[in-house]
XYZ file of C-alpha atoms in Angstrom:
411
model
C 57.483 91.528 -127.761
C 59.938 90.993 -124.907
C 63.531 90.254 -125.862
C 64.254 87.146 -123.797
C 67.988 87.283 -124.566
C 68.405 90.850 -123.290
C 70.539 91.223 -120.205
C 68.633 92.164 -117.043
C 68.908 95.772 -115.978
C 71.194 96.261 -112.993
C 69.362 97.953 -110.157
C 72.139 98.094 -107.578
C 74.681 100.867 -108.023
C 76.697 99.993 -104.901
C 79.815 97.859 -104.805
C 81.021 94.965 -102.642
C 84.429 93.817 -101.511
C 85.669 90.898 -99.438
C 87.441 91.625 -96.184
C 88.349 90.259 -92.777
C 87.273 92.240 -89.705
C 87.525 91.814 -85.951
C 84.427 90.556 -84.213
C 84.431 93.592 -81.918
C 84.147 95.882 -84.963
C 80.672 94.549 -85.836
C 77.532 96.025 -84.326
C 73.819 95.813 -85.014
C 72.230 99.057 -86.154
C 69.091 99.202 -84.032
C 67.797 102.307 -85.792
C 67.711 100.841 -89.300
C 67.354 97.213 -88.187
C 68.486 95.022 -91.047
C 67.396 91.881 -89.220
C 64.107 90.689 -90.697
C 63.606 87.622 -88.519
C 61.178 87.030 -85.673
C 62.775 87.559 -82.227
C 62.287 83.879 -81.303
C 64.533 82.975 -84.219
C 67.497 84.534 -82.371
C 66.935 82.968 -78.949
C 69.793 80.938 -77.457
C 67.963 77.616 -77.686
C 67.418 78.141 -81.413
C 70.984 79.317 -82.017
C 72.729 76.524 -80.111
C 72.822 73.981 -83.005
C 74.353 76.638 -85.278
C 76.860 77.640 -82.576
C 77.962 74.017 -82.220
C 78.309 73.732 -85.985
C 80.477 76.864 -86.170
C 82.666 75.439 -83.412
C 83.013 72.165 -85.321
C 83.343 73.447 -88.898
C 84.108 77.145 -88.639
C 82.114 80.024 -90.152
C 81.247 78.866 -93.672
C 79.455 81.977 -94.963
C 80.797 85.544 -94.634
C 78.753 88.204 -92.867
C 77.300 91.068 -94.880
C 78.406 94.473 -93.543
C 78.558 98.155 -94.328
C 80.859 100.776 -92.890
C 79.523 103.065 -90.153
C 82.449 105.309 -89.215
C 85.096 104.854 -86.547
C 84.957 104.520 -82.783
C 86.797 106.724 -80.285
C 89.955 104.685 -80.812
C 89.880 105.277 -84.559
C 88.883 101.695 -85.311
C 86.466 101.218 -88.223
C 82.998 100.031 -87.228
C 80.539 98.038 -89.329
C 76.772 97.628 -89.369
C 75.532 94.054 -89.737
C 73.320 93.724 -92.840
C 73.100 89.952 -93.123
C 74.096 87.065 -90.891
C 72.326 87.898 -87.630
C 71.953 84.227 -86.704
C 75.598 83.538 -87.482
C 76.733 86.507 -85.383
C 74.329 85.503 -82.595
C 75.638 81.923 -82.655
C 79.234 83.173 -82.373
C 78.216 85.289 -79.384
C 76.535 82.272 -77.794
C 79.655 80.143 -78.323
C 81.726 82.822 -76.574
C 79.251 83.112 -73.707
C 79.242 79.347 -73.139
C 82.972 79.011 -73.788
C 82.408 76.291 -76.379
C 85.841 76.953 -77.948
C 87.509 79.821 -76.093
C 90.826 79.352 -77.915
C 89.429 80.048 -81.403
C 86.138 81.845 -80.775
C 86.512 85.067 -78.802
C 85.988 88.857 -79.031
C 89.246 89.459 -80.938
C 88.691 86.721 -83.527
C 88.691 87.642 -87.194
C 85.501 87.231 -89.212
C 85.239 86.829 -93.019
C 82.914 89.488 -94.408
C 81.550 91.111 -97.540
C 81.501 94.908 -97.278
C 78.884 96.892 -99.207
C 80.108 100.332 -100.255
C 78.425 103.123 -102.244
C 79.486 103.850 -105.782
C 81.182 107.124 -106.566
C 78.578 109.852 -106.541
C 75.744 107.485 -105.530
C 72.942 109.280 -103.711
C 72.449 108.344 -100.077
C 68.808 107.340 -100.716
C 69.832 105.002 -103.538
C 72.544 103.441 -101.382
C 69.990 102.887 -98.594
C 67.784 100.991 -101.063
C 70.735 98.857 -102.205
C 71.662 98.016 -98.627
C 68.094 97.075 -97.680
C 67.635 94.855 -100.760
C 70.931 93.085 -100.101
C 69.993 92.446 -96.469
C 66.598 91.066 -97.518
C 68.183 88.799 -100.097
C 70.661 87.459 -97.555
C 67.822 86.622 -95.113
C 65.548 85.119 -97.779
C 68.267 82.853 -99.160
C 69.067 81.337 -95.765
C 65.561 80.350 -94.740
C 61.987 80.843 -95.916
C 60.405 83.948 -94.459
C 57.384 83.656 -92.186
C 54.202 85.618 -92.834
C 55.033 88.165 -90.120
C 58.567 88.562 -91.440
C 57.291 89.163 -94.946
C 54.866 91.869 -93.861
C 57.625 93.686 -91.964
C 59.941 93.531 -94.981
C 57.241 94.801 -97.353
C 56.638 97.773 -95.063
C 60.369 98.595 -94.978
C 60.561 98.386 -98.781
C 57.528 100.600 -99.259
C 58.832 103.122 -96.742
C 62.127 103.328 -98.653
C 60.398 103.509 -102.022
C 61.989 100.333 -103.375
C 60.233 99.385 -106.662
C 57.913 96.399 -106.392
C 59.720 94.162 -108.929
C 63.047 94.653 -107.154
C 61.639 94.044 -103.683
C 59.717 90.978 -104.871
C 62.878 89.506 -106.406
C 64.823 90.033 -103.183
C 62.110 88.197 -101.220
C 61.847 85.363 -103.719
C 58.249 86.238 -104.609
C 56.440 86.945 -107.832
C 55.472 90.559 -108.398
C 51.763 89.736 -108.003
C 52.424 87.976 -104.668
C 54.370 90.976 -103.454
C 51.636 93.422 -104.452
C 49.004 91.367 -102.664
C 51.084 91.567 -99.485
C 51.693 95.277 -100.028
C 47.956 95.940 -100.398
C 47.365 94.495 -96.924
C 50.439 96.105 -95.353
C 49.354 99.551 -96.525
C 45.834 99.059 -95.135
C 46.616 99.473 -91.442
C 43.296 98.322 -89.966
C 43.389 95.177 -92.120
C 47.033 94.419 -91.291
C 46.203 94.748 -87.585
C 43.398 92.192 -87.972
C 45.806 89.829 -89.718
C 48.245 90.183 -86.797
C 45.440 89.538 -84.313
C 44.466 86.406 -86.295
C 40.992 87.698 -87.083
C 41.545 87.020 -90.788
C 44.170 85.073 -92.713
C 46.634 86.909 -94.923
C 45.329 85.049 -97.969
C 41.692 86.055 -97.400
C 42.730 89.597 -96.455
C 44.729 89.974 -99.673
C 41.922 88.598 -101.863
C 39.328 90.923 -100.361
C 41.605 93.968 -100.322
C 42.618 93.505 -103.968
C 38.926 93.320 -104.904
C 38.369 96.853 -103.531
C 38.994 99.142 -106.486
C 37.374 102.233 -104.944
C 37.282 103.887 -101.538
C 33.551 103.024 -101.335
C 34.281 99.313 -101.801
C 37.036 99.455 -99.193
C 34.625 101.047 -96.731
C 32.011 98.366 -97.461
C 34.642 95.720 -96.779
C 35.795 97.324 -93.529
C 32.325 97.945 -92.071
C 31.044 94.496 -93.088
C 34.095 92.767 -91.650
C 33.878 94.672 -88.348
C 30.197 93.735 -87.951
C 30.965 90.087 -88.666
C 33.930 90.085 -86.274
C 31.794 91.581 -83.488
C 29.309 88.722 -83.957
C 32.052 86.083 -83.888
C 33.806 87.333 -80.744
C 31.110 86.081 -78.290
C 31.138 82.695 -80.044
C 34.866 82.340 -79.551
C 34.592 83.414 -75.911
C 31.917 80.776 -75.331
C 34.136 78.118 -76.912
C 36.999 79.180 -74.667
C 34.751 78.950 -71.604
C 33.509 75.501 -72.647
C 37.105 74.331 -73.056
C 38.077 75.683 -69.630
C 35.137 73.850 -68.062
C 36.708 70.559 -69.091
C 40.215 71.625 -68.102
C 41.477 72.572 -71.531
C 42.560 75.722 -73.368
C 42.026 76.554 -77.008
C 45.309 76.917 -78.881
C 46.530 77.757 -82.361
C 43.925 78.349 -85.051
C 41.197 77.006 -82.768
C 41.727 80.094 -80.604
C 41.354 82.601 -83.446
C 38.343 84.313 -85.006
C 39.687 83.642 -88.492
C 38.620 80.002 -88.205
C 35.005 81.122 -88.752
C 35.829 82.810 -92.069
C 35.687 80.073 -94.668
C 36.240 80.215 -98.425
C 32.507 80.143 -99.158
C 31.856 83.296 -97.138
C 34.891 85.049 -98.660
C 33.558 84.229 -102.124
C 30.205 85.745 -101.172
C 31.903 88.876 -99.825
C 33.909 89.248 -103.021
C 30.636 89.292 -104.931
C 29.190 91.880 -102.529
C 32.234 94.099 -103.049
C 31.983 93.747 -106.816
C 28.302 94.724 -106.719
C 28.892 97.580 -104.230
C 26.491 96.226 -101.627
C 26.798 95.643 -97.880
C 28.649 92.538 -96.792
C 26.561 89.975 -94.929
C 26.775 86.284 -94.185
C 23.996 85.288 -96.593
C 26.231 82.965 -98.555
C 24.604 80.047 -100.334
C 23.630 77.523 -97.693
C 23.135 73.854 -98.548
C 22.030 71.220 -96.099
C 20.378 68.563 -98.219
C 18.567 65.687 -96.448
C 17.672 63.263 -99.261
C 15.281 60.286 -99.219
C 15.191 57.840 -102.167
C 11.996 55.868 -101.516
C 12.507 53.583 -104.535
C 15.851 52.360 -103.180
C 14.985 52.770 -99.530
C 17.964 55.070 -98.950
C 18.097 57.954 -96.484
C 21.033 60.398 -96.887
C 21.855 62.887 -94.150
C 24.937 65.092 -94.828
C 27.814 64.989 -92.361
C 27.704 68.656 -91.407
C 27.941 70.701 -88.227
C 25.622 73.699 -88.229
C 26.425 76.487 -85.781
C 23.149 78.375 -85.499
C 24.955 81.614 -84.641
C 26.703 81.649 -88.002
C 23.589 81.545 -90.195
C 20.554 83.623 -90.947
C 17.051 82.664 -89.859
C 16.173 81.517 -93.390
C 19.066 79.061 -93.363
C 17.876 77.549 -90.094
C 14.283 77.345 -91.350
C 15.624 75.408 -94.334
C 17.443 72.968 -92.061
C 14.353 72.433 -89.890
C 12.037 71.859 -92.879
C 14.429 69.421 -94.521
C 14.791 67.494 -91.275
C 11.008 67.400 -90.880
C 10.402 66.209 -94.452
C 13.207 63.683 -94.117
C 11.616 62.348 -90.935
C 8.198 62.004 -92.604
C 9.604 60.115 -95.574
C 11.696 57.989 -93.254
C 8.523 56.971 -91.417
C 7.113 55.624 -94.687
C 10.289 53.630 -95.262
C 10.023 52.321 -91.711
C 6.422 51.197 -92.324
C 7.476 49.366 -95.505
C 10.251 47.634 -93.614
C 7.858 46.568 -90.851
C 5.414 45.106 -93.406
C 8.191 43.116 -95.053
C 9.379 41.887 -91.704
C 5.831 40.872 -90.740
C 5.499 38.897 -93.975
C 8.654 36.966 -93.129
C 7.488 36.067 -89.620
C 4.493 33.676 -90.186
C 3.319 31.349 -87.434
C 2.894 27.576 -88.086
C -0.884 28.016 -88.231
C -0.571 30.902 -90.710
C 1.826 28.891 -92.874
C -0.583 25.881 -92.898
C -3.541 28.077 -93.774
C -1.587 29.817 -96.557
C -0.385 26.464 -97.994
C -3.946 25.102 -97.992
C -5.127 28.229 -99.782
C -2.445 27.893 -102.447
C -3.257 24.161 -102.894
C -6.946 24.915 -103.336
C -6.135 27.591 -105.907
C -3.946 25.148 -107.837
C -6.577 22.355 -107.743
C -9.251 24.758 -109.000
C -7.009 25.801 -111.875
C -6.462 22.160 -112.900
C -10.197 21.393 -112.844
C -10.863 24.414 -115.037
C -8.104 23.368 -117.464
C -9.466 19.807 -117.776
C -12.990 21.095 -118.408
C -11.747 23.364 -121.197
C -9.840 20.532 -122.905
C -12.670 17.919 -122.675
C -13.834 16.744 -126.154
C -10.889 18.217 -128.069
C -9.080 15.981 -130.647
C -5.627 15.003 -129.385
C -2.794 16.416 -131.464
C 0.190 14.135 -132.047
C 3.320 15.888 -131.078
C 6.290 15.244 -133.395
C 9.895 16.259 -133.034
C 13.131 15.731 -134.912
C 14.419 12.205 -135.306
C 17.745 11.037 -133.968
C 19.124 11.075 -137.502
C 17.942 14.594 -138.050
C 19.598 15.663 -134.828
C 22.881 14.055 -135.892
C 22.673 15.738 -139.267
C 22.140 19.050 -137.536
C 25.193 18.463 -135.376
C 27.339 17.736 -138.481
C 29.547 15.201 -136.714
C 30.773 13.273 -139.797
C 34.024 15.196 -140.164
C 34.786 14.860 -136.486
C 34.232 11.095 -136.619
C 36.654 10.754 -139.528
C 39.268 12.826 -137.821
C 39.521 10.312 -134.977
C 39.914 7.313 -137.398
C 36.339 6.087 -137.966
C 34.679 5.497 -141.321
C 31.046 6.503 -141.264
C 30.210 3.674 -143.706
C 31.669 0.964 -141.432
C 29.131 -1.092 -139.455
C 29.370 -1.879 -135.784
C 30.063 -5.554 -136.558
C 32.930 -4.747 -138.880
C 34.407 -2.417 -136.306
C 34.278 -5.181 -133.697
C 35.864 -7.727 -136.101
């Protein structure tokens, strides 16, 4: 049983200290690259609001740095671990001279310096530094899918344990391992980058592959499916261009053809160690309820290139049967309509027929009753009806005596 009150184990062995450094002492280490953001995130137009805020309010959060030796003048240099947007915004403010008096190359910057512990191995310090840089990035803004995959690769390359890396990224351990499974499968990660499959579907399918055989089944089946989808997407692009438009976003990606139903079918194929195909359960379902006169046709778009021949045969047969049954409903409707549209001559003839039938019935009834002894019909008297109604109490309640005559009441 886990001891919930136990203190968490400290992973980091490095130390930190607060300091103030000159802006010119900070550089970005392009070899180790502790920036985990997409390049667009650091463009001037995206940094301008932050630059204006720093000009107005000052730098609110220190930069995260580590020492990297001295320059030729003997001045200590630092590698930027966290705060790439903040440093970029300061550079933009200098370039645009937003506040040249306070923001310049010689300005002092508040910083937190990460230093190794006494005797700490270089590999362990590298892990500490990477985790701290990831945590700084994750806490400032949610990571994109591409950013996450890059971070997972860096963590795996450095041998950072999964629980520690997941915590730094703000993910559960299972979420991290799903990402790692895709990142470490190069062909699958490349297809995710090319938008041939979503990260979610890729992770589900990759995690289902417990053996090398299953992974090969997944890869070969996916490649066959992708090759079939590529001409479809090209045709859609051509159709869009013909009307002066271009496909964009998810509409311009093969992954749009891979729905949850097909993924579920593939998962079953992988589990059963059989080739992946697109023979997922297909339902079309034209329904005709003759008793209620209701025809139901599902709102569905069927792309014939996405389905097997048997699926299309099913669609055609259901449409044919639905049409046949609909014809019967149409005939019934026409008969009802015809019955409601009688001419004056037809109405007169029908009324005469009904009158004759009624007169014949009366003659037959009189003939059957001729010579029978009349039976006096009797019913309850008025008194009986009053007794049944039990009105005596109600009469007394309104001030009448039931024994008083009408004449006395008048007097």
